[in-house]
Amino acid sequence: MNILSMMSNLPGMKRKRNTSKQAEGVLVALMLITFFASLRYDAFLSEYNIMTFLSYNSMFILIGLGMCFVIMTGGIDLSVGSVVALSSVVVAHASPYGIEVALPVGILVGVLTGAINAFVITKLKIVPFIATLAMMLGARGMALVLSDNQSVQVSWDSNFTQFGLGKMFDFIPWPIVAMLVAFVFCWMLLEKFAFGRHVLSIGGNEEASKLMGLEVNKTLFGVYILSGALAGLSGVMLASGFGAGQPLEGLGWELSAIAAVVVGGTLLTGGLGSITSTLLGAILLGLIFNILNFENGLGTISFSAYWQSVIRGGFLLVVVVIQAKVINNKMRRT
């Protein structure tokens, strides 16, 4: 295969129209479920439920956005849940100095862990699954060491908790504002800058990307640092919103992020993805559990919190199976 043919096959060089179709499909499902829930539950569309729902799920959306970039390169980041926990513990210790110090410190924790992941993957040539699995264990262990295996209470005397519990203009919770800013930044990064095209190119064909002269390692560094930074920001939200650094929190959050990305239509093989679809996918998954909580309140069903993992796992399996069938059908046609 010559260079010109490889260039023509690079997803980063020409965006596929499938991304818009993915977003449309998830949006239709989201609208149908919302319509059903609004008819069944009186308080479903109340301001309190909407703001509480979006504020809580902002953490999952953030790590989902970072995971989307990682998966678009054909990689995986299993460490994000542990990084959230580690960041929450570190910022809890820094909370007496206020959000002005704690916020950048929490993000820095994520940046450092992401940089370590990238170094191990690009320089030591360790596959992302193993590299980020090692970081998942290491970050979780460090969180337990720094917290002495217990929750770390934050300072209520500083303005730290205002980030998780306060509202901008006394209306929009700050976690939602931070999530929206991150979403716009990630969308711009993918759609408007060369970095996004390079990410898609690497996921589509890494060897061809190298032959074209793209700085593959630098792009991968940026991707894993971004994923870590957003996980670190989620840790700040966790500690500020719940009043404590939680070393045991974040278990399975990486699976929630992967589920949101896959539900949004991003291929696990890389080369194709959508930030908008990932946002909608995360909201869709959160909405399902929100509805289950309303059903529990009505007394028609009685699902414990543990059933969420069962449902999330089943949902992810169904979507991956559908993805695999679609990919196989396309390969047969070509």
Short mmCIF file of C-alpha atoms in Angstrom, two decimals:
data_model
loop_
_atom_site.label_atom_id
_atom_site.label_comp_id
_atom_site.label_asym_id
_atom_site.label_seq_id
_atom_site.Cartn_x
_atom_site.Cartn_y
_atom_site.Cartn_z
CA MET A 1 0.00 0.00 0.00
CA ASN A 2 1.51 3.35 -0.98
CA ILE A 3 1.51 6.55 1.04
CA LEU A 4 -1.25 8.19 -0.99
CA SER A 5 -3.67 5.32 -0.46
CA MET A 6 -2.89 5.26 3.24
CA MET A 7 -3.51 8.98 3.46
CA SER A 8 -6.90 8.58 1.85
CA ASN A 9 -7.88 5.95 4.41
CA LEU A 10 -6.92 8.01 7.45
CA PRO A 11 -10.03 9.00 9.44
CA GLY A 12 -8.22 12.06 10.72
CA MET A 13 -7.79 13.38 7.18
CA LYS A 14 -11.46 13.20 6.35
CA ARG A 15 -14.14 13.07 9.03
CA LYS A 16 -16.78 10.45 8.41
CA ARG A 17 -20.38 11.49 8.42
CA ASN A 18 -21.16 8.61 10.80
CA THR A 19 -20.40 10.85 13.78
CA SER A 20 -23.42 13.05 13.15
CA LYS A 21 -25.59 9.96 12.73
CA GLN A 22 -24.30 8.62 16.05
CA ALA A 23 -25.25 11.83 17.82
CA GLU A 24 -28.67 11.84 16.18
CA GLY A 25 -29.34 8.23 17.24
CA VAL A 26 -28.38 8.82 20.86
CA LEU A 27 -30.31 12.10 20.93
CA VAL A 28 -33.49 10.39 19.67
CA ALA A 29 -33.17 7.71 22.38
CA LEU A 30 -32.56 10.40 24.98
CA MET A 31 -35.63 12.38 23.89
CA LEU A 32 -37.88 9.31 23.92
CA ILE A 33 -36.80 8.27 27.40
CA THR A 34 -37.16 11.84 28.69
CA PHE A 35 -40.65 12.09 27.21
CA PHE A 36 -41.69 8.80 28.83
CA ALA A 37 -40.24 9.80 32.21
CA SER A 38 -41.87 13.24 32.15
CA LEU A 39 -45.27 11.62 31.72
CA ARG A 40 -44.73 9.03 34.44
CA TYR A 41 -43.00 11.08 37.16
CA ASP A 42 -44.35 14.44 38.30
CA ALA A 43 -41.03 15.83 39.55
CA PHE A 44 -38.86 14.49 36.76
CA LEU A 45 -38.56 17.79 34.86
CA SER A 46 -38.39 19.88 38.02
CA GLU A 47 -35.49 22.31 38.32
CA TYR A 48 -34.22 20.46 41.39
CA ASN A 49 -34.05 17.07 39.66
CA ILE A 50 -32.48 18.45 36.48
CA MET A 51 -29.79 20.42 38.29
CA THR A 52 -29.06 17.61 40.76
CA PHE A 53 -28.89 15.07 37.95
CA LEU A 54 -26.54 17.13 35.78
CA SER A 55 -24.40 18.21 38.73
CA TYR A 56 -23.81 14.63 39.90
CA ASN A 57 -23.26 13.22 36.41
CA SER A 58 -20.82 16.00 35.52
CA MET A 59 -18.05 13.86 37.02
CA PHE A 60 -18.90 10.91 34.76
CA ILE A 61 -19.21 13.17 31.74
CA LEU A 62 -15.76 14.64 32.36
CA ILE A 63 -13.98 11.28 32.53
CA GLY A 64 -16.06 10.14 29.54
CA LEU A 65 -14.77 13.06 27.46
CA GLY A 66 -11.19 12.18 28.31
CA MET A 67 -11.82 8.50 27.65
CA CYS A 68 -13.27 9.36 24.25
CA PHE A 69 -9.96 10.85 23.11
CA VAL A 70 -8.04 7.85 24.43
CA ILE A 71 -10.29 5.32 22.71
CA MET A 72 -10.21 7.29 19.45
CA THR A 73 -6.45 6.60 19.36
CA GLY A 74 -7.15 2.90 19.79
CA GLY A 75 -6.04 2.95 23.45
CA ILE A 76 -7.73 2.58 26.82
CA ASP A 77 -7.36 4.28 30.20
CA LEU A 78 -8.31 2.05 33.12
CA SER A 79 -6.83 4.42 35.71
CA VAL A 80 -9.37 7.26 35.64
CA GLY A 81 -11.48 5.98 38.56
CA SER A 82 -8.43 5.64 40.79
CA VAL A 83 -7.14 9.04 39.69
CA VAL A 84 -10.48 10.56 40.72
CA ALA A 85 -10.07 9.00 44.18
CA LEU A 86 -6.44 10.11 44.50
CA SER A 87 -7.26 13.65 43.39
CA SER A 88 -10.14 13.88 45.87
CA VAL A 89 -7.85 12.87 48.75
CA VAL A 90 -5.08 15.28 47.74
CA VAL A 91 -7.44 18.24 47.33
CA ALA A 92 -9.11 17.43 50.65
CA HIS A 93 -5.73 17.95 52.29
CA ALA A 94 -5.30 21.18 50.29
CA SER A 95 -8.84 22.44 50.96
CA PRO A 96 -7.86 24.78 53.88
CA TYR A 97 -6.07 26.94 51.28
CA GLY A 98 -9.27 27.42 49.29
CA ILE A 99 -10.46 26.41 45.84
CA GLU A 100 -7.83 28.71 44.26
CA VAL A 101 -5.13 26.27 45.40
CA ALA A 102 -7.06 23.00 45.59
CA LEU A 103 -8.47 23.16 42.04
CA PRO A 104 -5.13 23.43 40.19
CA VAL A 105 -3.59 20.90 42.60
CA GLY A 106 -6.31 18.37 41.80
CA ILE A 107 -5.91 18.88 38.06
CA LEU A 108 -2.12 18.63 38.44
CA VAL A 109 -2.54 15.21 40.09
CA GLY A 110 -4.40 14.07 36.99
CA VAL A 111 -1.86 15.63 34.64
CA LEU A 112 1.02 13.83 36.39
CA THR A 113 -0.70 10.44 36.32
CA GLY A 114 -1.63 10.95 32.67
CA ALA A 115 1.96 11.88 31.83
CA ILE A 116 3.23 8.74 33.54
CA ASN A 117 0.74 6.65 31.57
CA ALA A 118 1.86 8.28 28.33
CA PHE A 119 5.54 7.79 29.13
CA VAL A 120 5.08 4.09 29.86
CA ILE A 121 3.03 3.62 26.68
CA THR A 122 5.15 5.65 24.25
CA LYS A 123 8.69 5.29 25.63
CA LEU A 124 8.61 1.90 27.33
CA LYS A 125 6.30 0.48 24.64
CA ILE A 126 3.86 -1.07 27.12
CA VAL A 127 0.34 -1.61 25.78
CA PRO A 128 -2.21 0.88 27.18
CA PHE A 129 -4.24 -1.83 28.91
CA ILE A 130 -1.31 -2.94 31.07
CA ALA A 131 0.15 0.54 31.58
CA THR A 132 -3.11 2.08 32.79
CA LEU A 133 -3.98 -1.04 34.81
CA ALA A 134 -0.72 -0.56 36.71
CA MET A 135 -1.61 3.12 37.25
CA MET A 136 -5.09 2.13 38.42
CA LEU A 137 -3.57 -0.02 41.17
CA GLY A 138 -0.83 2.48 42.00
CA ALA A 139 -3.11 5.52 42.21
CA ARG A 140 -5.63 3.65 44.34
CA GLY A 141 -2.87 2.50 46.68
CA MET A 142 -1.50 6.04 46.96
CA ALA A 143 -4.98 7.36 47.75
CA LEU A 144 -5.31 4.82 50.57
CA VAL A 145 -1.84 5.69 51.90
CA LEU A 146 -2.47 9.46 51.91
CA SER A 147 -5.87 9.02 53.56
CA ASP A 148 -4.86 6.29 55.99
CA ASN A 149 -7.66 4.18 54.51
CA GLN A 150 -10.43 6.55 55.57
CA SER A 151 -12.32 9.56 54.28
CA VAL A 152 -10.48 12.86 54.55
CA GLN A 153 -12.74 15.67 55.68
CA VAL A 154 -12.42 18.93 53.78
CA SER A 155 -12.17 22.35 55.34
CA TRP A 156 -15.52 24.10 55.66
CA ASP A 157 -13.86 27.34 56.74
CA SER A 158 -12.50 28.08 53.26
CA ASN A 159 -14.39 28.56 50.00
CA PHE A 160 -13.47 25.07 48.79
CA THR A 161 -16.93 23.54 49.13
CA GLN A 162 -18.48 26.35 47.10
CA PHE A 163 -17.15 24.71 43.96
CA GLY A 164 -19.16 21.54 44.56
CA LEU A 165 -22.18 22.99 46.35
CA GLY A 166 -22.38 26.58 45.13
CA LYS A 167 -24.06 28.01 42.04
CA MET A 168 -23.09 30.56 39.44
CA PHE A 169 -25.59 33.42 39.49
CA ASP A 170 -27.43 31.42 42.19
CA PHE A 171 -28.84 29.19 39.47
CA ILE A 172 -26.35 26.88 37.69
CA PRO A 173 -24.22 24.61 39.93
CA TRP A 174 -20.51 25.12 39.39
CA PRO A 175 -19.90 21.43 38.47
CA ILE A 176 -22.25 21.88 35.51
CA VAL A 177 -20.43 25.06 34.46
CA ALA A 178 -17.06 23.28 34.66
CA MET A 179 -18.43 20.33 32.69
CA LEU A 180 -19.80 22.58 29.94
CA VAL A 181 -16.50 24.45 29.66
CA ALA A 182 -14.65 21.13 29.40
CA PHE A 183 -17.11 19.89 26.78
CA VAL A 184 -16.66 23.00 24.60
CA PHE A 185 -12.88 22.75 24.97
CA CYS A 186 -12.84 19.06 23.99
CA TRP A 187 -15.24 19.64 21.09
CA MET A 188 -13.06 22.47 19.76
CA LEU A 189 -9.96 20.36 20.22
CA LEU A 190 -11.39 17.53 18.13
CA GLU A 191 -13.27 19.47 15.48
CA LYS A 192 -11.30 22.67 14.95
CA PHE A 193 -7.65 21.87 15.62
CA ALA A 194 -5.05 19.65 13.99
CA PHE A 195 -4.72 17.76 17.27
CA GLY A 196 -8.15 16.22 16.72
CA ARG A 197 -7.29 15.10 13.21
CA HIS A 198 -4.06 13.58 14.46
CA VAL A 199 -5.96 11.65 17.17
CA LEU A 200 -8.30 10.15 14.60
CA SER A 201 -5.43 9.40 12.23
CA ILE A 202 -3.52 7.51 14.90
CA GLY A 203 -6.59 5.46 15.78
CA GLY A 204 -7.24 4.70 12.13
CA ASN A 205 -3.69 3.73 11.19
CA GLU A 206 -0.81 4.52 13.52
CA GLU A 207 1.91 3.31 11.16
CA ALA A 208 0.55 5.43 8.31
CA SER A 209 0.42 8.42 10.66
CA LYS A 210 4.11 7.97 11.41
CA LEU A 211 4.94 7.71 7.70
CA MET A 212 3.06 10.96 7.11
CA GLY A 213 5.29 12.65 9.66
CA LEU A 214 2.68 13.12 12.38
CA GLU A 215 4.10 13.39 15.90
CA VAL A 216 2.37 10.28 17.22
CA ASN A 217 4.06 10.16 20.62
CA LYS A 218 3.41 13.84 21.29
CA THR A 219 -0.26 13.39 20.41
CA LEU A 220 -0.56 10.34 22.67
CA PHE A 221 1.04 12.32 25.49
CA GLY A 222 -1.57 15.02 25.00
CA VAL A 223 -4.42 12.51 24.95
CA TYR A 224 -3.46 10.73 28.18
CA ILE A 225 -2.65 13.99 29.95
CA LEU A 226 -6.07 15.32 28.94
CA SER A 227 -7.76 12.17 30.26
CA GLY A 228 -5.86 12.45 33.53
CA ALA A 229 -6.58 16.17 33.91
CA LEU A 230 -10.33 15.66 33.49
CA ALA A 231 -10.22 12.80 36.01
CA GLY A 232 -8.37 15.10 38.39
CA LEU A 233 -11.05 17.76 37.94
CA SER A 234 -13.68 15.11 38.71
CA GLY A 235 -11.83 14.38 41.94
CA VAL A 236 -12.07 18.05 42.92
CA MET A 237 -15.82 17.93 42.26
CA LEU A 238 -16.13 14.76 44.34
CA ALA A 239 -14.35 16.15 47.40
CA SER A 240 -15.97 19.58 47.17
CA GLY A 241 -19.48 18.27 46.59
CA PHE A 242 -19.45 15.50 49.18
CA GLY A 243 -17.31 17.21 51.79
CA ALA A 244 -14.56 14.62 51.92
CA GLY A 245 -11.79 12.99 49.93
CA GLN A 246 -12.92 9.46 49.14
CA PRO A 247 -10.07 6.92 48.65
CA LEU A 248 -12.52 4.12 47.91
CA GLU A 249 -14.69 6.12 45.52
CA GLY A 250 -14.35 5.83 41.77
CA LEU A 251 -14.47 2.03 41.69
CA GLY A 252 -15.78 1.04 38.28
CA TRP A 253 -15.94 4.63 37.04
CA GLU A 254 -13.61 3.74 34.19
CA LEU A 255 -16.24 1.26 33.01
CA SER A 256 -18.90 3.95 33.18
CA ALA A 257 -16.69 6.19 31.04
CA ILE A 258 -16.06 3.42 28.52
CA ALA A 259 -19.78 2.64 28.42
CA ALA A 260 -20.65 6.30 27.74
CA VAL A 261 -18.07 6.48 24.95
CA VAL A 262 -19.20 3.23 23.32
CA VAL A 263 -22.90 4.08 23.65
CA GLY A 264 -22.05 7.34 21.88
CA GLY A 265 -20.80 5.30 18.91
CA THR A 266 -17.03 5.70 19.31
CA LEU A 267 -15.32 2.58 17.98
CA LEU A 268 -13.22 0.65 20.48
CA THR A 269 -10.80 -0.03 17.63
CA GLY A 270 -10.16 3.72 17.30
CA GLY A 271 -10.26 6.09 14.36
CA LEU A 272 -13.82 7.30 14.77
CA GLY A 273 -15.57 9.17 17.56
CA SER A 274 -17.67 12.12 18.62
CA ILE A 275 -17.44 14.36 21.68
CA THR A 276 -21.11 15.33 21.35
CA SER A 277 -22.18 11.68 21.16
CA THR A 278 -20.08 10.88 24.23
CA LEU A 279 -21.81 13.67 26.17
CA LEU A 280 -25.22 12.36 25.11
CA GLY A 281 -24.18 8.77 25.87
CA ALA A 282 -23.13 9.70 29.41
CA ILE A 283 -26.39 11.58 29.98
CA LEU A 284 -28.37 8.64 28.58
CA LEU A 285 -26.75 6.17 30.97
CA GLY A 286 -27.24 8.52 33.90
CA LEU A 287 -30.86 9.06 32.90
CA ILE A 288 -31.58 5.34 33.04
CA PHE A 289 -30.39 5.18 36.64
CA ASN A 290 -32.28 8.35 37.48
CA ILE A 291 -35.46 6.68 36.24
CA LEU A 292 -34.70 3.60 38.32
CA ASN A 293 -34.45 5.84 41.39
CA PHE A 294 -37.88 7.30 40.61
CA GLU A 295 -39.28 3.78 40.22
CA ASN A 296 -37.82 2.84 43.59
CA GLY A 297 -39.57 5.88 45.03
CA LEU A 298 -42.90 4.75 43.57
CA GLY A 299 -42.40 1.34 45.10
CA THR A 300 -43.06 -0.51 41.83
CA ILE A 301 -39.56 -2.03 41.87
CA SER A 302 -36.80 -2.35 44.42
CA PHE A 303 -33.36 -2.15 42.82
CA SER A 304 -30.34 -1.80 45.07
CA ALA A 305 -27.36 0.31 44.00
CA TYR A 306 -25.51 -2.88 43.10
CA TRP A 307 -27.94 -3.50 40.25
CA GLN A 308 -26.56 -0.42 38.53
CA SER A 309 -23.36 -2.30 37.75
CA VAL A 310 -25.34 -5.23 36.39
CA ILE A 311 -27.41 -2.97 34.14
CA ARG A 312 -24.39 -0.96 33.03
CA GLY A 313 -22.47 -4.13 32.17
CA GLY A 314 -25.37 -5.60 30.22
CA PHE A 315 -25.96 -2.34 28.38
CA LEU A 316 -22.28 -2.12 27.43
CA LEU A 317 -22.22 -5.71 26.21
CA VAL A 318 -25.24 -5.16 23.96
CA VAL A 319 -23.74 -2.03 22.41
CA VAL A 320 -20.35 -3.68 21.81
CA VAL A 321 -22.02 -6.69 20.17
CA ILE A 322 -24.00 -4.37 17.88
CA GLN A 323 -20.80 -2.45 17.05
CA ALA A 324 -18.99 -5.68 16.20
CA LYS A 325 -21.78 -6.80 13.86
CA VAL A 326 -21.82 -3.42 12.10
CA ILE A 327 -18.04 -3.48 11.62
CA ASN A 328 -18.13 -7.07 10.32
CA ASN A 329 -20.89 -6.20 7.85
CA LYS A 330 -18.90 -3.23 6.53
CA MET A 331 -15.79 -5.38 6.14
CA ARG A 332 -17.74 -7.95 4.15
CA ARG A 333 -19.09 -5.29 1.81
CA THR A 334 -15.62 -3.92 1.17
#
